[in-house]
CSV table of C-alpha atoms in Angstrom, one decimal:
chain,number,residue,atom,x,y,z
Q,1,MET,CA,9.2,-19.9,19.6
Q,2,ARG,CA,8.3,-22.5,17.0
Q,3,ALA,CA,4.7,-22.4,15.7
Q,4,TRP,CA,3.1,-25.7,15.0
Q,5,PRO,CA,1.4,-25.9,11.7
Q,6,ARG,CA,-2.4,-25.6,11.7
Q,7,PRO,CA,-4.2,-28.8,10.6
Q,8,ALA,CA,-6.3,-28.4,7.5
Q,9,ALA,CA,-10.0,-28.9,8.1
Q,10,SER,CA,-11.9,-31.3,5.9
Q,11,VAL,CA,-14.6,-30.0,3.6
Q,12,SER,CA,-17.2,-32.2,5.3
Q,13,SER,CA,-16.5,-30.8,8.7
Q,14,LEU,CA,-16.6,-27.1,7.5
Q,15,ALA,CA,-19.8,-27.7,5.5
Q,16,SER,CA,-21.7,-28.3,8.7
Q,17,ILE,CA,-20.5,-25.1,10.4
Q,18,PRO,CA,-22.3,-21.8,9.5
Q,19,ALA,CA,-20.3,-18.9,8.1
Q,20,CYS,CA,-20.8,-16.8,11.1
Q,21,LEU,CA,-19.2,-19.4,13.4
Q,22,SER,CA,-16.4,-20.7,11.1
Q,23,GLY,CA,-14.2,-17.6,11.5
Q,24,GLY,CA,-14.9,-16.2,8.1
Q,25,LEU,CA,-13.8,-19.4,6.2
Q,26,HIS,CA,-15.4,-20.0,2.9
Q,27,THR,CA,-17.1,-23.4,2.6
Q,28,PRO,CA,-18.8,-25.1,-0.2
Q,29,SER,CA,-22.2,-24.4,1.5
Q,30,SER,CA,-21.9,-20.7,0.8
Q,31,ASP,CA,-25.7,-20.4,0.6
Q,32,LEU,CA,-26.0,-20.7,4.5
Q,33,LYS,CA,-27.2,-17.4,6.0
Q,34,CYS,CA,-26.7,-16.7,9.6
Q,35,GLY,CA,-27.2,-13.5,11.6
Q,36,PRO,CA,-25.8,-12.6,15.1
Q,37,ILE,CA,-26.0,-15.3,17.7
Q,38,LEU,CA,-28.3,-13.3,20.0
Q,39,SER,CA,-30.9,-13.0,17.2
Q,40,GLN,CA,-31.1,-16.8,16.5
Q,41,CYS,CA,-34.0,-18.8,17.8
Q,42,ARG,CA,-33.3,-21.5,20.3
Q,43,PHE,CA,-33.8,-25.1,19.1
Q,44,PHE,CA,-34.7,-26.4,22.6
Q,45,ALA,CA,-37.6,-25.8,25.0
Q,46,ILE,CA,-36.9,-24.1,28.3
Q,47,ASN,CA,-38.2,-25.9,31.3
Q,48,ILE,CA,-39.5,-23.2,33.7
Q,49,LEU,CA,-39.7,-25.7,36.5
Q,50,LYS,CA,-36.0,-26.6,36.2
Q,51,GLY,CA,-34.3,-24.4,38.7
Q,52,TYR,CA,-30.9,-24.5,40.3
Q,53,LYS,CA,-29.5,-26.0,43.5
Q,54,ASN,CA,-28.5,-23.5,46.2
Q,55,ARG,CA,-26.3,-25.4,48.7
Q,56,ARG,CA,-28.7,-28.1,49.9
Q,57,GLU,CA,-32.1,-26.8,48.7
Q,58,PHE,CA,-33.5,-26.7,45.2
Q,59,VAL,CA,-34.7,-23.3,44.1
Q,60,TYR,CA,-37.5,-23.2,41.4
Q,61,PRO,CA,-37.5,-20.0,39.2
Q,62,VAL,CA,-41.3,-20.3,38.8
Q,63,ALA,CA,-43.7,-21.9,41.2
Q,64,ASP,CA,-46.3,-22.8,38.6
Q,65,LYS,CA,-46.6,-23.1,34.9
Q,66,ASN,CA,-49.9,-21.2,34.8
Q,67,THR,CA,-50.7,-17.6,35.7
Q,68,LEU,CA,-53.8,-15.5,36.1
Q,69,VAL,CA,-55.1,-13.0,33.6
Q,70,VAL,CA,-58.2,-10.8,33.3
Q,71,LEU,CA,-59.8,-11.1,29.9
Q,72,LEU,CA,-60.6,-7.8,28.1
Q,73,GLU,CA,-62.8,-9.5,25.5
Q,74,HIS,CA,-64.5,-12.8,24.9
Q,75,VAL,CA,-61.9,-15.5,23.9
Q,76,PRO,CA,-63.4,-18.8,22.6
Q,77,GLY,CA,-62.3,-21.7,24.7
Q,78,VAL,CA,-60.7,-19.5,27.4
Q,79,GLY,CA,-63.4,-17.3,29.0
Q,80,ARG,CA,-65.7,-14.3,28.7
Q,81,LYS,CA,-64.9,-10.6,29.1
Q,82,GLY,CA,-64.1,-9.6,32.7
Q,83,GLN,CA,-63.4,-13.2,33.8
Q,84,ILE,CA,-60.3,-14.1,35.7
Q,85,VAL,CA,-58.8,-17.3,34.2
Q,86,SER,CA,-55.7,-19.4,34.6
Q,87,VAL,CA,-53.7,-19.8,31.4
Q,88,ARG,CA,-50.2,-21.0,30.5
Q,89,ARG,CA,-47.5,-18.3,30.9
Q,90,GLY,CA,-46.4,-18.5,27.3
Q,91,PHE,CA,-50.0,-18.3,25.9
Q,92,GLY,CA,-50.5,-15.2,28.0
Q,93,ARG,CA,-47.1,-13.6,27.2
Q,94,HIS,CA,-47.2,-14.3,23.4
Q,95,VAL,CA,-50.9,-14.3,22.5
Q,96,LEU,CA,-53.3,-12.8,25.0
Q,97,VAL,CA,-51.4,-9.8,26.3
Q,98,PRO,CA,-49.7,-8.6,23.1
Q,99,GLU,CA,-53.0,-8.8,21.1
Q,100,GLY,CA,-54.8,-6.8,23.8
Q,101,LYS,CA,-57.2,-9.6,24.7
Q,102,ALA,CA,-56.1,-9.8,28.4
Q,103,VAL,CA,-54.0,-8.2,31.1
Q,104,TRP,CA,-52.0,-9.7,33.9
Q,105,ALA,CA,-54.1,-10.2,37.0
Q,106,THR,CA,-53.0,-7.7,39.6
Q,107,TRP,CA,-54.9,-5.8,42.3
Q,108,GLU,CA,-55.2,-2.8,40.1
Q,109,THR,CA,-56.3,-4.6,36.9
Q,110,ILE,CA,-58.8,-6.8,38.9
Q,111,ASP,CA,-60.4,-3.7,40.4
Q,112,GLU,CA,-60.6,-2.0,37.0
Q,113,PHE,CA,-61.5,-4.8,34.5
Q,114,ALA,CA,-62.8,-7.8,36.5
Q,115,ASP,CA,-66.5,-8.5,36.4
Q,116,ARG,CA,-68.0,-9.5,39.8
Q,117,ASP,CA,-70.9,-11.3,38.2
Q,118,LEU,CA,-68.6,-13.9,36.7
Q,119,VAL,CA,-67.0,-14.8,40.0
Q,120,ASP,CA,-67.9,-18.3,41.1
Q,121,ASP,CA,-70.4,-18.4,44.0
Q,122,ALA,CA,-68.4,-20.9,45.9
Q,123,THR,CA,-65.3,-18.7,45.7
Q,124,ALA,CA,-67.2,-15.6,46.6
Q,125,ILE,CA,-68.5,-17.1,49.9
Q,126,GLY,CA,-65.2,-18.6,50.8
Q,127,ILE,CA,-65.7,-22.3,49.9
Q,128,SER,CA,-63.0,-24.2,48.1
Q,129,GLN,CA,-63.5,-26.7,45.3
Q,130,ASP,CA,-63.3,-29.6,47.9
Q,131,GLY,CA,-66.4,-28.2,49.7
Q,132,VAL,CA,-64.5,-27.1,52.8
Q,133,ARG,CA,-65.3,-23.6,54.0
Q,134,GLU,CA,-62.3,-21.3,54.0
Q,135,SER,CA,-62.0,-18.2,56.2
Q,136,LEU,CA,-62.7,-14.9,54.5
Q,137,PRO,CA,-60.2,-12.1,54.7
Q,138,PHE,CA,-62.0,-10.1,57.4
Q,139,GLU,CA,-63.9,-12.9,59.2
Q,140,TRP,CA,-61.7,-12.5,62.3
Q,141,ILE,CA,-63.4,-9.2,63.1
Q,142,ASN,CA,-66.6,-11.1,64.1
Q,143,HIS,CA,-64.6,-12.9,66.8
Q,144,ILE,CA,-63.5,-9.6,68.5
Q,145,ARG,CA,-64.5,-9.3,72.1
Q,146,LEU,CA,-63.9,-6.1,74.0
Q,147,VAL,CA,-64.1,-6.1,77.8
Q,148,PHE,CA,-64.9,-2.8,79.7
Q,149,GLN,CA,-64.8,-2.4,83.5
Q,150,GLU,CA,-66.6,0.8,84.2
Q,151,PRO,CA,-68.0,2.3,87.5
Q,152,THR,CA,-71.7,2.0,88.1
Q,153,HIS,CA,-74.4,3.7,90.3
Q,154,ASP,CA,-74.6,2.4,93.9
Q,155,SER,CA,-78.4,2.4,93.7
Q,156,GLU,CA,-78.5,0.7,90.3
Q,157,PRO,CA,-75.5,-1.6,89.8
Q,158,SER,CA,-76.4,-2.2,86.1
Q,159,LEU,CA,-76.3,1.5,85.1
Q,160,LEU,CA,-73.0,3.1,84.2
Q,161,LEU,CA,-71.9,6.4,85.6
Q,162,GLU,CA,-70.4,7.3,82.2
Q,163,ALA,CA,-71.8,5.7,79.0
Q,164,ILE,CA,-69.5,4.0,76.6
Q,165,ASP,CA,-69.5,5.9,73.3
Q,166,ALA,CA,-68.2,5.1,69.8
Q,167,PHE,CA,-64.9,6.9,70.5
Q,168,SER,CA,-64.1,4.5,73.4
Q,169,ILE,CA,-64.8,1.4,71.1
Q,170,VAL,CA,-62.7,2.9,68.3
Q,171,ARG,CA,-59.8,3.6,70.6
Q,172,ARG,CA,-59.9,0.1,72.1
Q,173,LEU,CA,-60.0,-1.5,68.6
Q,174,SER,CA,-57.0,0.5,67.6
Q,175,GLU,CA,-55.0,-0.3,70.7
Q,176,GLU,CA,-55.8,-4.0,71.1
Q,177,HIS,CA,-56.5,-5.2,67.5
Q,178,GLU,CA,-54.7,-2.5,65.4
Q,179,LEU,CA,-58.0,-1.9,63.5
Q,180,ASP,CA,-58.5,1.7,62.6
Q,181,VAL,CA,-62.1,2.8,61.9
Q,182,LEU,CA,-64.1,6.0,62.2
Q,183,PRO,CA,-66.7,6.6,65.0
Q,184,ALA,CA,-69.3,7.0,62.2
Q,185,ASP,CA,-68.8,3.3,61.3
Q,186,VAL,CA,-69.9,2.1,64.7
Q,187,SER,CA,-73.6,1.7,65.4
Q,188,PHE,CA,-75.5,0.3,68.4
Q,189,PRO,CA,-78.7,-1.8,68.3
Q,190,ARG,CA,-81.9,0.0,69.5
Q,191,SER,CA,-82.2,-2.3,72.6
Q,192,GLN,CA,-78.8,-1.2,73.8
Q,193,LEU,CA,-79.2,2.6,73.5
Q,194,SER,CA,-78.9,4.8,76.5
Q,195,GLY,CA,-82.1,6.6,75.7
Q,196,ALA,CA,-84.0,3.3,76.5
Q,197,VAL,CA,-82.6,3.2,80.0
Q,198,SER,CA,-84.3,5.4,82.6
Q,199,LEU,CA,-83.5,5.6,86.3
Q,200,SER,CA,-86.4,6.7,88.5
Q,201,LEU,CA,-85.6,7.8,92.1
Q,202,SER,CA,-89.0,9.2,93.0
Q,203,SER,CA,-91.6,7.2,94.9
Q,204,PRO,CA,-94.4,5.5,92.9
Q,205,PRO,CA,-97.7,7.4,92.7
Q,206,SER,CA,-100.8,6.3,94.6
Q,207,SER,CA,-103.9,4.8,93.2
Q,208,SER,CA,-106.0,8.0,93.7
Q,209,SER,CA,-103.3,10.1,91.9
Q,210,ARG,CA,-103.3,7.5,89.0
Q,211,SER,CA,-107.1,7.7,88.6
Q,212,ALA,CA,-107.0,11.6,88.7
Q,213,SER,CA,-104.2,11.7,86.2
Q,214,SER,CA,-106.0,9.3,83.9
Q,215,SER,CA,-109.3,11.3,84.1
Q,216,SER,CA,-107.5,14.5,83.5
Q,217,SER,CA,-105.6,13.1,80.5
Q,218,SER,CA,-108.8,11.7,79.0
Q,219,SER,CA,-110.6,15.0,79.5
Q,220,SER,CA,-107.7,17.0,78.0
Q,221,LEU,CA,-107.5,14.9,74.8
Q,222,PRO,CA,-109.8,17.1,72.7
Q,223,ALA,CA,-108.0,20.2,73.8
Q,224,GLN,CA,-104.7,18.7,73.0
Q,225,ALA,CA,-106.0,17.7,69.5
Q,226,GLU,CA,-107.1,21.3,68.8
Q,227,GLY,CA,-103.8,22.6,70.1
Q,228,LEU,CA,-101.9,20.3,67.8
Q,229,GLU,CA,-104.0,21.4,64.8
Q,230,GLU,CA,-103.2,25.1,65.6
Q,231,GLU,CA,-99.5,24.3,65.9
Q,232,GLU,CA,-99.5,22.4,62.6
Q,233,GLY,CA,-101.1,25.4,60.9
Q,234,HIS,CA,-98.5,27.8,62.4
Q,235,ALA,CA,-95.7,25.3,61.4
Q,236,ARG,CA,-96.9,25.3,57.7
Q,237,GLY,CA,-96.6,29.1,57.6
Q,238,ARG,CA,-93.1,29.2,58.9
Q,239,GLY,CA,-90.0,29.2,56.7
Q,240,ALA,CA,-88.4,26.0,55.5
Q,241,SER,CA,-85.0,27.1,56.9
Q,242,LEU,CA,-86.3,27.1,60.4
Q,243,SER,CA,-87.8,23.6,60.1
Q,244,SER,CA,-84.8,22.2,58.5
Q,245,SER,CA,-82.4,23.6,61.1
Q,246,SER,CA,-84.6,22.4,64.0
Q,247,SER,CA,-85.0,18.9,62.5
Q,248,SER,CA,-81.3,18.6,61.8
Q,249,SER,CA,-80.4,19.8,65.4
Q,250,SER,CA,-82.9,17.4,66.9
Q,251,SER,CA,-81.7,14.5,64.8
Q,252,SER,CA,-78.0,15.2,65.6
Q,253,GLU,CA,-78.9,15.4,69.3
Q,254,ALA,CA,-80.8,12.1,69.2
Q,255,ALA,CA,-78.0,10.5,67.3
Q,256,ALA,CA,-75.4,11.7,69.8
Q,257,ARG,CA,-77.7,10.5,72.6
Q,258,ARG,CA,-78.2,7.1,71.1
Q,259,ARG,CA,-74.5,6.4,70.2
Q,260,ASN,CA,-73.4,4.9,73.5
Q,261,ILE,CA,-74.0,2.0,75.9
Q,262,ALA,CA,-75.2,2.8,79.3
Q,263,THR,CA,-75.8,-0.6,80.9
Q,264,THR,CA,-73.7,-3.6,81.9
Q,265,GLY,CA,-73.9,-6.9,80.1
Q,266,VAL,CA,-72.9,-8.4,76.8
Q,267,HIS,CA,-73.8,-6.2,73.8
Q,268,GLN,CA,-73.5,-6.7,70.1
Q,269,VAL,CA,-72.1,-3.7,68.2
Q,270,SER,CA,-72.3,-3.3,64.4
Q,271,LEU,CA,-69.1,-2.3,62.7
Q,272,ARG,CA,-68.9,-1.1,59.0
Q,273,ILE,CA,-65.7,-1.2,57.0
Q,274,PRO,CA,-65.8,0.5,53.6
Q,275,LEU,CA,-63.5,-0.9,51.0
Q,276,LYS,CA,-62.0,0.7,47.9
Q,277,ASP,CA,-64.2,-1.3,45.5
Q,278,ARG,CA,-67.3,-1.4,47.7
Q,279,VAL,CA,-67.8,2.2,48.8
Q,280,ASP,CA,-71.6,2.1,48.4
Q,281,ALA,CA,-71.9,-1.3,50.1
Q,282,PRO,CA,-69.4,-1.6,52.9
Q,283,LEU,CA,-68.8,-4.8,54.8
Q,284,SER,CA,-70.7,-5.2,58.1
Q,285,PHE,CA,-69.5,-7.1,61.1
Q,286,LEU,CA,-70.7,-7.7,64.7
Q,287,ILE,CA,-68.3,-7.4,67.5
Q,288,THR,CA,-69.0,-8.3,71.2
Q,289,VAL,CA,-68.7,-5.7,73.9
Q,290,ASP,CA,-68.7,-7.1,77.4
Q,291,VAL,CA,-69.4,-4.3,79.9
Q,292,ARG,CA,-68.7,-5.2,83.6
Q,293,SER,CA,-69.2,-3.3,86.8
Q,294,ALA,CA,-65.9,-2.1,88.3
Q,295,GLN,CA,-67.3,-2.4,91.9
Q,296,ALA,CA,-68.5,-5.9,91.3
Q,297,GLU,CA,-65.2,-6.9,89.9
Q,298,ARG,CA,-63.4,-5.4,92.9
Q,299,ARG,CA,-65.7,-7.2,95.3
Q,300,ALA,CA,-65.1,-10.5,93.5
Q,301,GLU,CA,-61.3,-10.0,93.7
Q,302,GLU,CA,-61.5,-9.2,97.4
Q,303,ARG,CA,-63.7,-12.3,98.0
Q,304,ARG,CA,-61.2,-14.4,96.1
Q,305,ARG,CA,-58.3,-13.1,98.2
Q,306,MET,CA,-60.1,-13.8,101.4
Q,307,MET,CA,-60.9,-17.4,100.4
Q,308,GLU,CA,-57.2,-17.9,99.5
Q,309,ALA,CA,-56.2,-16.5,102.9
Q,310,GLU,CA,-58.6,-18.9,104.7
Q,311,LEU,CA,-57.3,-21.8,102.7
Q,312,ARG,CA,-53.7,-21.0,103.8
Q,313,LYS,CA,-54.7,-20.8,107.4
Q,314,ARG,CA,-56.3,-24.3,107.4
Q,315,PRO,CA,-54.1,-27.2,108.4
Q,316,SER,CA,-52.6,-29.1,105.5
Q,317,PHE,CA,-52.5,-32.9,105.6
Q,318,ASP,CA,-50.4,-33.2,102.5
Q,319,LEU,CA,-47.0,-34.9,102.9
Q,320,SER,CA,-44.0,-33.9,101.0
Q,321,GLN,CA,-41.6,-36.4,99.4
Q,322,GLY,CA,-39.1,-36.0,102.2
Q,323,GLN,CA,-41.7,-36.7,104.9
Q,324,VAL,CA,-42.9,-39.8,103.0
Q,325,ARG,CA,-39.4,-41.1,102.8
Q,326,GLU,CA,-38.8,-40.6,106.6
Q,327,ILE,CA,-42.0,-42.5,107.4
Q,328,LEU,CA,-41.0,-45.4,105.1
Q,329,ASP,CA,-37.5,-45.5,106.6
Q,330,GLU,CA,-39.0,-45.7,110.1
Q,331,GLU,CA,-41.3,-48.5,109.1
Q,332,GLU,CA,-38.4,-50.4,107.6
Q,333,GLU,CA,-36.4,-50.0,110.8
Q,334,GLU,CA,-39.2,-51.2,112.9
Q,335,GLU,CA,-39.6,-54.3,110.7
Q,336,GLU,CA,-35.9,-55.0,110.9
Q,337,GLY,CA,-36.0,-54.6,114.7
Q,338,GLU,CA,-38.9,-57.1,115.0
Q,339,GLU,CA,-37.1,-59.6,112.8
Q,340,GLY,CA,-33.9,-59.3,114.9
Q,341,GLU,CA,-35.9,-59.9,118.1
Q,342,GLU,CA,-37.5,-63.0,116.7
Q,343,LYS,CA,-34.1,-64.4,115.7
Q,344,GLU,CA,-32.7,-63.8,119.2
Q,345,GLU,CA,-35.7,-65.6,120.8
Q,346,GLY,CA,-35.3,-68.5,118.4
Q,347,GLY,CA,-31.6,-68.8,119.3
Q,348,ARG,CA,-32.4,-68.8,123.1
Q,349,ASP,CA,-34.9,-71.5,122.6
Q,350,GLU,CA,-32.3,-73.7,120.8
Q,351,GLU,CA,-29.7,-73.2,123.6
Q,352,LYS,CA,-32.3,-74.2,126.2
Q,353,ASP,CA,-33.1,-77.4,124.3
């Protein structure tokens, strides 16, 4: 095969090519120094918003030119220590992070380095810069409504046979709303405690017994006072272990007795959710617990079914589309018959004339 002669390159064209790219050719500009191509600095700016086209949609490599960092020290013109600021990506990558002045804002770094006192008040309460209130992450818990249908006493329809405790509420939250909390995080207001509800089945006392009881109670007040003083003296002489054990047992029993709902109606139950960064001050929410009588609901359902059955038995005066069409066709036929009779009578009159 014949080899074509290689054209000689001009000096002016070779002078503009670095030595590393000219294939080892010696040029008059021998003072040019060039390293590997990968170590050279680019002479153009990369546009991070310039992405690529995937079929019919355009894909951006970066959604925004700015990024969030947490400042580790005071930087003039940027922010103070512990503040979360938005900076250019290049400024954070080449200046702030390498020099140890900031770290990238992640959940771990925010919990570790961010200062809550520097958070904007509007952002903390969930208000955007436009003044519109935004929903907080756990605000949906306040809108939870739990409905219980429990059996009640026949003599007292508002009193439940079995009180609703914290375990029932926790179980219902986990099944219906996928919210897992502990029974210790559920608390009931004082007005909804089972200890405040009492059911008296005995007959009311007479007026004479009331007066006798009042007189006896008034006469026994000094004796009760003396007895209380003696008991206090004995209690001071007892050991601290006995008093502490009795107080703890009584408090635990009272807490167990209070931690339930024993009456029907709508109740507000307080729910505490401890977070990782707020262990000492957990978030508090109010959920609605609607307690209904199972007997009352059953009677209402039976009443509704009876009313529906009565309505079905009543005669219906509603006409279907087919019946309406039949009536209209009969009216049209009657009109046509009347018109035909009138024409026949008119023809007879003309023949007579």
